[in-house]
């Protein structure tokens, strides 16, 4: 199993700029590379989701998860995630190291995992384990 793991600090915790930028970039990659993008948030409501829905592109992505034919994008909370298929893209927003360890255990095969941390340093334990930062 070969998993690329990257830690990205949030640039703007009010508007969630990093999450939105990376979500859009990875969703475009998922479509062009025929991969599945898993977007994992602590909850499916709250300030992060509210701000994401203020961005037109992000809102369309979040709403597309209701369509059964969308195989390129899955939006899960930690409680609803069962497993991550091989060769996927994974974006985790504002999770703590313990939650990231749970997600790591659900990855089967190759994947690229991007973690946006809300407070710089919160995921330092996770970062120390994997040693990849953008």
N, CA, C and O of each residue as an XYZ file, in Angstrom:
536
protein
N       0.850     -1.174      0.000
C       0.000      0.000      0.000
C       0.894      1.235      0.000
O       1.766      1.374      0.858
N       0.681      2.123     -0.951
C       1.458      3.339     -1.076
C       0.509      4.525     -0.986
O      -0.276      4.770     -1.902
N       0.583      5.259      0.118
C      -0.310      6.395      0.323
C       0.530      7.653      0.467
O       1.407      7.734      1.328
N       0.253      8.636     -0.387
C       0.882      9.940     -0.274
C       0.045     10.757      0.703
O      -1.161     10.904      0.505
N       0.661     11.290      1.749
C      -0.062     12.065      2.755
C       0.540     13.465      2.837
O       1.751     13.611      3.003
N      -0.296     14.489      2.722
C       0.162     15.872      2.754
C      -0.632     16.669      3.780
O      -1.849     16.521      3.891
N       0.064     17.511      4.525
C      -0.553     18.378      5.526
C      -0.503     19.814      5.027
O       0.559     20.307      4.646
N      -1.649     20.484      5.027
C      -1.753     21.840      4.510
C      -2.386     22.726      5.577
O      -3.507     22.449      6.006
N      -1.700     23.788      6.022
C      -2.321     24.700      6.985
C      -3.384     25.559      6.292
O      -3.215     25.946      5.136
N      -4.467     25.851      6.992
C      -5.524     26.714      6.445
C      -5.004     28.145      6.386
O      -4.450     28.649      7.363
N      -5.184     28.802      5.232
C      -4.744     30.184      5.055
C      -5.712     31.172      5.697
O      -5.300     32.202      6.231
N      -6.991     30.851      5.639
C      -8.027     31.795      6.075
C      -9.126     31.009      6.785
O      -9.985     30.411      6.137
N      -9.097     31.014      8.110
C     -10.054     30.198      8.867
C     -11.466     30.768      8.862
O     -12.400     30.096      9.299
N     -11.639     31.989      8.377
C     -12.983     32.557      8.275
C     -13.668     32.094      6.997
O     -14.828     31.682      7.025
N     -12.957     32.160      5.882
C     -13.540     31.806      4.587
C     -13.127     30.421      4.101
O     -13.595     29.971      3.055
N     -12.265     29.745      4.838
C     -11.849     28.368      4.518
C     -11.251     28.264      3.115
O     -11.559     27.344      2.357
N     -10.393     29.227      2.789
C      -9.811     29.338      1.454
C      -9.083     28.076      1.011
O      -9.297     27.600     -0.104
N      -8.232     27.533      1.860
C      -7.453     26.349      1.465
C      -8.350     25.162      1.175
O      -8.141     24.447      0.194
N      -9.348     24.947      2.020
C     -10.265     23.819      1.803
C     -10.962     23.969      0.458
O     -11.029     23.014     -0.316
N     -11.480     25.154      0.176
C     -12.209     25.378     -1.077
C     -11.289     25.192     -2.281
O     -11.653     24.509     -3.238
N     -10.098     25.796     -2.241
C      -9.168     25.686     -3.371
C      -8.783     24.233     -3.643
O      -8.798     23.785     -4.789
N      -8.443     23.511     -2.597
C      -8.001     22.125     -2.781
C      -9.168     21.229     -3.174
O      -8.998     20.313     -3.978
N     -10.350     21.480     -2.618
C     -11.538     20.706     -2.996
C     -11.806     20.835     -4.493
O     -12.055     19.835     -5.166
N     -11.759     22.040     -5.009
C     -12.018     22.263     -6.435
C     -10.908     21.637     -7.289
O     -11.190     20.984     -8.294
N      -9.657     21.837     -6.891
C      -8.535     21.265     -7.645
C      -8.609     19.735     -7.679
O      -8.443     19.129     -8.738
N      -8.857     19.117     -6.532
C      -8.915     17.653     -6.486
C     -10.141     17.102     -7.210
O     -10.076     16.022     -7.796
N     -11.254     17.830     -7.177
C     -12.436     17.342     -7.906
C     -12.181     17.352     -9.409
O     -12.619     16.448    -10.120
N     -11.478     18.365     -9.894
C     -11.118     18.398    -11.317
C     -10.175     17.247    -11.665
O     -10.320     16.613    -12.710
N      -9.216     16.984    -10.789
C      -8.307     15.849    -11.013
C      -9.059     14.528    -11.012
O      -8.792     13.658    -11.842
N      -9.992     14.376    -10.090
C     -10.746     13.120     -9.998
C     -11.454     12.822    -11.316
O     -11.444     11.688    -11.793
N     -12.059     13.837    -11.890
C     -12.770     13.646    -13.157
C     -11.786     13.340    -14.282
O     -12.003     12.407    -15.055
N     -10.711     14.112    -14.381
C      -9.780     13.910    -15.497
C      -8.991     12.605    -15.379
O      -8.617     12.017    -16.394
N      -8.735     12.148    -14.149
C      -7.955     10.923    -13.954
C      -8.823      9.704    -13.640
O      -8.309      8.622    -13.355
N     -10.141      9.889    -13.695
C     -11.098      8.810    -13.410
C     -10.861      8.186    -12.032
O     -10.789      6.966    -11.887
N     -10.744      9.048    -11.036
C     -10.557      8.618     -9.655
C     -11.749      9.080     -8.827
O     -12.540      9.913     -9.269
N     -11.867      8.540     -7.642
C     -12.893      8.989     -6.712
C     -12.253      9.931     -5.705
O     -11.188      9.644     -5.160
N     -12.917     11.068     -5.462
C     -12.478     12.010     -4.440
C     -13.375     11.844     -3.225
O     -14.596     11.976     -3.317
N     -12.764     11.556     -2.094
C     -13.475     11.499     -0.821
C     -13.203     12.802     -0.083
O     -12.051     13.136      0.196
N     -14.256     13.530      0.231
C     -14.142     14.753      1.017
C     -14.694     14.430      2.399
O     -15.873     14.106      2.540
N     -13.845     14.517      3.416
C     -14.233     14.079      4.752
C     -14.170     15.263      5.709
O     -13.128     15.897      5.876
N     -15.312     15.545      6.332
C     -15.427     16.638      7.290
C     -15.902     16.081      8.631
O     -16.476     14.993      8.682
N     -15.665     16.823      9.721
C     -16.126     16.331     11.018
C     -17.644     16.137     11.053
O     -18.136     15.150     11.600
N     -18.378     17.076     10.471
C     -19.843     17.038     10.435
C     -20.314     17.462      9.051
O     -19.549     18.026      8.268
N     -21.578     17.185      8.762
C     -22.138     17.630      7.478
C     -22.930     18.926      7.642
O     -23.727     19.293      6.778
N     -22.703     19.605      8.749
C     -23.274     20.935      8.952
C     -22.263     21.726      9.775
O     -21.211     21.195     10.130
N     -22.557     22.956     10.076
C     -21.627     23.765     10.857
C     -20.984     24.852     10.017
O     -21.283     24.974      8.829
N     -20.105     25.644     10.616
C     -19.514     26.801      9.934
C     -18.751     26.453      8.659
O     -18.859     27.169      7.664
N     -17.987     25.372      8.673
C     -17.231     24.994      7.476
C     -18.168     24.729      6.308
O     -17.973     25.276      5.222
N     -19.171     23.906      6.515
C     -20.100     23.554      5.439
C     -20.887     24.785      4.989
O     -21.127     24.965      3.796
N     -21.285     25.626      5.932
C     -22.000     26.857      5.579
C     -21.144     27.707      4.639
O     -21.631     28.172      3.608
N     -19.884     27.909      4.984
C     -19.001     28.722      4.138
C     -18.729     28.052      2.796
O     -18.650     28.734      1.774
N     -18.586     26.732      2.782
C     -18.380     26.033      1.512
C     -19.557     26.252      0.579
O     -19.382     26.408     -0.630
N     -20.756     26.263      1.142
C     -21.951     26.434      0.312
C     -22.118     27.862     -0.192
O     -22.978     28.121     -1.033
N     -21.310     28.790      0.308
C     -21.325     30.155     -0.214
C     -20.519     30.247     -1.508
O     -20.674     31.199     -2.273
N     -19.669     29.270     -1.749
C     -18.880     29.207     -2.976
C     -19.660     28.370     -3.991
O     -19.996     27.218     -3.715
N     -19.945     28.933     -5.144
C     -20.794     28.276     -6.140
C     -20.275     26.905     -6.552
O     -21.044     25.944     -6.596
N     -18.995     26.798     -6.852
C     -18.436     25.521     -7.301
C     -18.465     24.486     -6.186
O     -18.852     23.339     -6.409
N     -18.059     24.888     -4.989
C     -18.070     23.954     -3.854
C     -19.493     23.499     -3.542
O     -19.719     22.332     -3.225
N     -20.443     24.412     -3.629
C     -21.846     24.065     -3.362
C     -22.346     23.024     -4.361
O     -23.031     22.075     -3.980
N     -22.005     23.199     -5.633
C     -22.407     22.219     -6.650
C     -21.820     20.847     -6.345
O     -22.495     19.828     -6.492
N     -20.562     20.826     -5.921
C     -19.929     19.549     -5.568
C     -20.647     18.882     -4.401
O     -20.976     17.697     -4.463
N     -20.887     19.641     -3.343
C     -21.551     19.070     -2.173
C     -22.943     18.562     -2.521
O     -23.361     17.510     -2.037
N     -23.656     19.298     -3.351
C     -24.999     18.869     -3.755
C     -24.966     17.669     -4.696
O     -25.940     16.921     -4.775
N     -23.855     17.477     -5.412
C     -23.774     16.364     -6.369
C     -23.723     15.008     -5.677
O     -23.958     13.983     -6.317
N     -23.424     14.984     -4.397
C     -23.355     13.695     -3.693
C     -24.728     13.060     -3.548
O     -24.829     11.873     -3.236
N     -25.766     13.817     -3.765
C     -27.130     13.267     -3.696
C     -27.502     12.489     -4.954
O     -28.490     11.754     -4.970
N     -26.705     12.657     -6.003
C     -27.008     12.001     -7.279
C     -26.328     10.640     -7.328
O     -25.112     10.557     -7.156
N     -27.082      9.577     -7.558
C     -26.497      8.236     -7.519
C     -25.461      7.967     -8.607
O     -24.619      7.084     -8.444
N     -25.504      8.707     -9.713
C     -24.576      8.448    -10.816
C     -23.207      9.107    -10.609
O     -22.302      8.894    -11.416
N     -23.040      9.897     -9.551
C     -21.767     10.582     -9.332
C     -20.774      9.633     -8.676
O     -20.820      9.415     -7.465
N     -19.882      9.071     -9.477
C     -18.890      8.142     -8.936
C     -17.547      8.823     -8.687
O     -16.612      8.184     -8.204
N     -17.440     10.110     -9.010
C     -16.174     10.819     -8.851
C     -16.051     11.545     -7.518
O     -14.941     11.895     -7.116
N     -17.157     11.779     -6.825
C     -17.116     12.581     -5.605
C     -17.988     11.978     -4.522
O     -19.163     11.681     -4.740
N     -17.392     11.800     -3.344
C     -18.135     11.332     -2.167
C     -17.844     12.267     -1.016
O     -16.688     12.582     -0.733
N     -18.893     12.707     -0.359
C     -18.727     13.560      0.817
C     -19.187     12.768      2.021
O     -20.350     12.375      2.113
N     -18.266     12.536      2.946
C     -18.562     11.746      4.133
C     -18.149     12.511      5.378
O     -17.251     13.353      5.353
N     -18.833     12.193      6.461
C     -18.324     12.607      7.768
C     -17.601     11.393      8.329
O     -17.714     10.292      7.790
N     -16.878     11.589      9.383
C     -16.120     10.475      9.946
C     -17.043      9.323     10.334
O     -16.664      8.157     10.223
N     -18.248      9.645     10.788
C     -19.171      8.596     11.241
C     -19.803      7.810     10.094
O     -20.290      6.702     10.315
N     -19.809      8.352      8.881
C     -20.451      7.653      7.759
C     -19.455      6.973      6.822
O     -19.860      6.222      5.935
N     -18.177      7.224      7.004
C     -17.154      6.658      6.120
C     -16.925      5.187      6.444
O     -16.648      4.837      7.591
N     -17.040      4.326      5.439
C     -16.826      2.897      5.668
C     -15.452      2.451      5.179
O     -14.708      1.823      5.932
N     -15.105      2.762      3.942
C     -13.780      2.446      3.417
C     -13.488      3.367      2.251
O     -14.382      4.032      1.728
N     -12.227      3.401      1.849
C     -11.788      4.232      0.734
C     -11.214      3.307     -0.322
O     -10.310      2.519     -0.044
N     -11.741      3.405     -1.535
C     -11.320      2.501     -2.600
C      -9.904      2.827     -3.069
O      -9.407      3.936     -2.871
N      -9.273      1.847     -3.687
C      -7.912      1.965     -4.196
C      -7.801      3.111     -5.200
O      -8.743      3.395     -5.940
N      -6.647      3.759     -5.215
C      -6.317      4.783     -6.198
C      -7.222      6.008     -6.091
O      -7.612      6.582     -7.108
N      -7.554      6.408     -4.879
C      -8.456      7.533     -4.648
C      -7.704      8.782     -4.211
O      -6.532      8.740     -3.838
N      -8.427      9.891     -4.274
C      -7.968     11.148     -3.705
C      -8.800     11.379     -2.446
O     -10.013     11.167     -2.457
N      -8.163     11.809     -1.371
C      -8.857     12.006     -0.101
C      -8.520     13.401      0.409
O      -7.349     13.761      0.523
N      -9.552     14.185      0.713
C      -9.359     15.503      1.314
C     -10.046     15.512      2.668
O     -11.261     15.337      2.761
N      -9.267     15.715      3.711
C      -9.788     15.777      5.076
C      -9.718     17.225      5.543
O      -8.665     17.857      5.463
N     -10.830     17.747      6.026
C     -10.874     19.132      6.471
C     -11.127     19.207      7.966
O     -12.162     18.761      8.461
N     -10.168     19.775      8.673
C     -10.307     20.127     10.086
C     -10.536     18.931     11.001
O     -11.337     19.006     11.933
N      -9.849     17.846     10.744
C      -9.935     16.680     11.617
C      -8.734     16.670     12.561
O      -7.708     17.290     12.278
N      -8.869     15.971     13.670
C      -7.754     15.877     14.616
C      -6.941     14.610     14.334
O      -7.387     13.758     13.565
N      -5.765     14.470     14.937
C      -4.906     13.313     14.644
C      -5.577     11.963     14.888
O      -5.345     11.020     14.132
N      -6.395     11.854     15.917
C      -7.076     10.587     16.192
C      -8.050     10.232     15.068
O      -8.160      9.072     14.672
N      -8.752     11.243     14.562
C      -9.681     11.011     13.449
C      -8.915     10.650     12.179
O      -9.361      9.807     11.401
N      -7.772     11.283     11.969
C      -6.953     10.961     10.796
C      -6.441      9.530     10.856
O      -6.328      8.868      9.824
N      -6.133      9.050     12.043
C      -5.696      7.654     12.199
C      -6.811      6.691     11.807
O      -6.548      5.645     11.215
N      -8.052      7.037     12.132
C      -9.199      6.208     11.738
C      -9.312      6.178     10.219
O      -9.535      5.119      9.631
N      -9.160      7.333      9.585
C      -9.242      7.394      8.123
C      -8.107      6.595      7.497
O      -8.327      5.854      6.539
N      -6.902      6.738      8.024
C      -5.769      5.941      7.535
C      -6.094      4.454      7.546
O      -5.717      3.730      6.624
N      -6.778      4.001      8.565
C      -7.101      2.572      8.679
C      -8.141      2.128      7.653
O      -8.298      0.930      7.415
N      -8.849      3.070      7.048
C      -9.892      2.732      6.075
C      -9.401      2.807      4.632
O     -10.144      2.498      3.700
N      -8.142      3.220      4.452
C      -7.571      3.293      3.105
C      -7.049      1.914      2.723
O      -6.232      1.323      3.429
N      -7.534      1.423      1.605
C      -7.101      0.127      1.090
C      -6.453      0.350     -0.267
O      -7.127      0.751     -1.215
N      -5.167      0.097     -0.371
C      -4.469      0.303     -1.629
C      -3.840      1.680     -1.697
O      -3.583      2.307     -0.670
N      -3.595      2.143     -2.902
C      -2.946      3.429     -3.128
C      -3.944      4.567     -2.983
O      -5.120      4.422     -3.316
N      -3.464      5.698     -2.482
C      -4.310      6.884     -2.356
C      -3.424      8.104     -2.164
O      -2.247      8.000     -1.820
N      -4.028      9.263     -2.398
C      -3.401     10.533     -2.053
C      -4.295     11.163     -1.002
O      -5.482     11.380     -1.243
N      -3.734     11.458      0.159
C      -4.509     11.996      1.270
C      -4.010     13.398      1.601
O      -2.844     13.583      1.949
N      -4.898     14.382      1.493
C      -4.575     15.767      1.789
C      -5.348     16.170      3.034
O      -6.555     15.945      3.127
N      -4.645     16.768      3.993
C      -5.252     17.153      5.260
C      -5.085     18.654      5.440
O      -3.962     19.157      5.486
N      -6.204     19.372      5.541
C      -6.158     20.800      5.831
C      -6.443     20.951      7.319
O      -7.500     20.546      7.802
N      -5.484     21.542      8.047
C      -5.679     21.716      9.488
C      -6.144     23.135      9.783
O      -5.644     24.103      9.209
N      -7.105     23.238     10.685
C      -7.692     24.525     11.060
C      -6.708     25.348     11.884
O      -6.473     26.519     11.584
N      -6.142     24.749     12.904
C      -5.159     25.417     13.760
C      -3.779     24.835     13.475
O      -3.565     23.637     13.663
N      -2.836     25.671     13.021
C      -1.497     25.156     12.759
C      -0.927     24.437     13.985
O      -0.970     24.956     15.100
N      -0.406     23.260     13.761
C       0.195     22.486     14.835
C      -0.693     21.424     15.444
O      -0.202     20.515     16.112
N      -2.008     21.525     15.222
C      -2.933     20.548     15.802
C      -2.616     19.140     15.305
O      -2.689     18.176     16.067
N      -2.269     19.028     14.050
C      -2.010     17.710     13.461
C      -0.515     17.385     13.437
O      -0.069     16.567     12.632
N       0.259     18.025     14.318
C       1.706     17.808     14.335
C       2.059     16.336     14.555
O       2.993     15.826     13.936
N       1.323     15.654     15.426
C       1.583     14.229     15.674
C       1.413     13.445     14.379
O       2.252     12.611     14.039
N       0.332     13.709     13.660
C       0.078     13.038     12.382
C       1.181     13.394     11.390
O       1.697     12.527     10.684
N       1.538     14.681     11.342
C       2.576     15.158     10.429
C       3.914     14.492     10.727
O       4.620     14.077      9.807
N       4.265     14.388     11.992
C       5.531     13.749     12.367
C       5.578     12.297     11.902
O       6.633     11.790     11.520
N       4.434     11.644     11.938
C       4.398     10.244     11.521
C       4.646     10.101     10.020
O       5.337      9.177      9.590
N       4.089     11.006      9.230
C       4.141     10.831      7.774
C       5.136     11.748      7.081
O       5.517     11.461      5.945
N       5.578     12.836      7.703
C       6.653     13.702      7.194
C       6.425     14.294      5.806
O       7.368     14.394      5.021
N       5.218     14.680      5.497
C       4.954     15.334      4.219
C       4.162     16.602      4.487
O       3.116     16.554      5.135
N       4.643     17.725      4.002
C       3.942     18.992      4.194
C       4.030     19.811      2.913
O       5.035     19.777      2.202
N       2.966     20.540      2.635
C       2.952     21.414      1.450
C       3.069     22.846      1.941
O       3.080     23.776      1.134
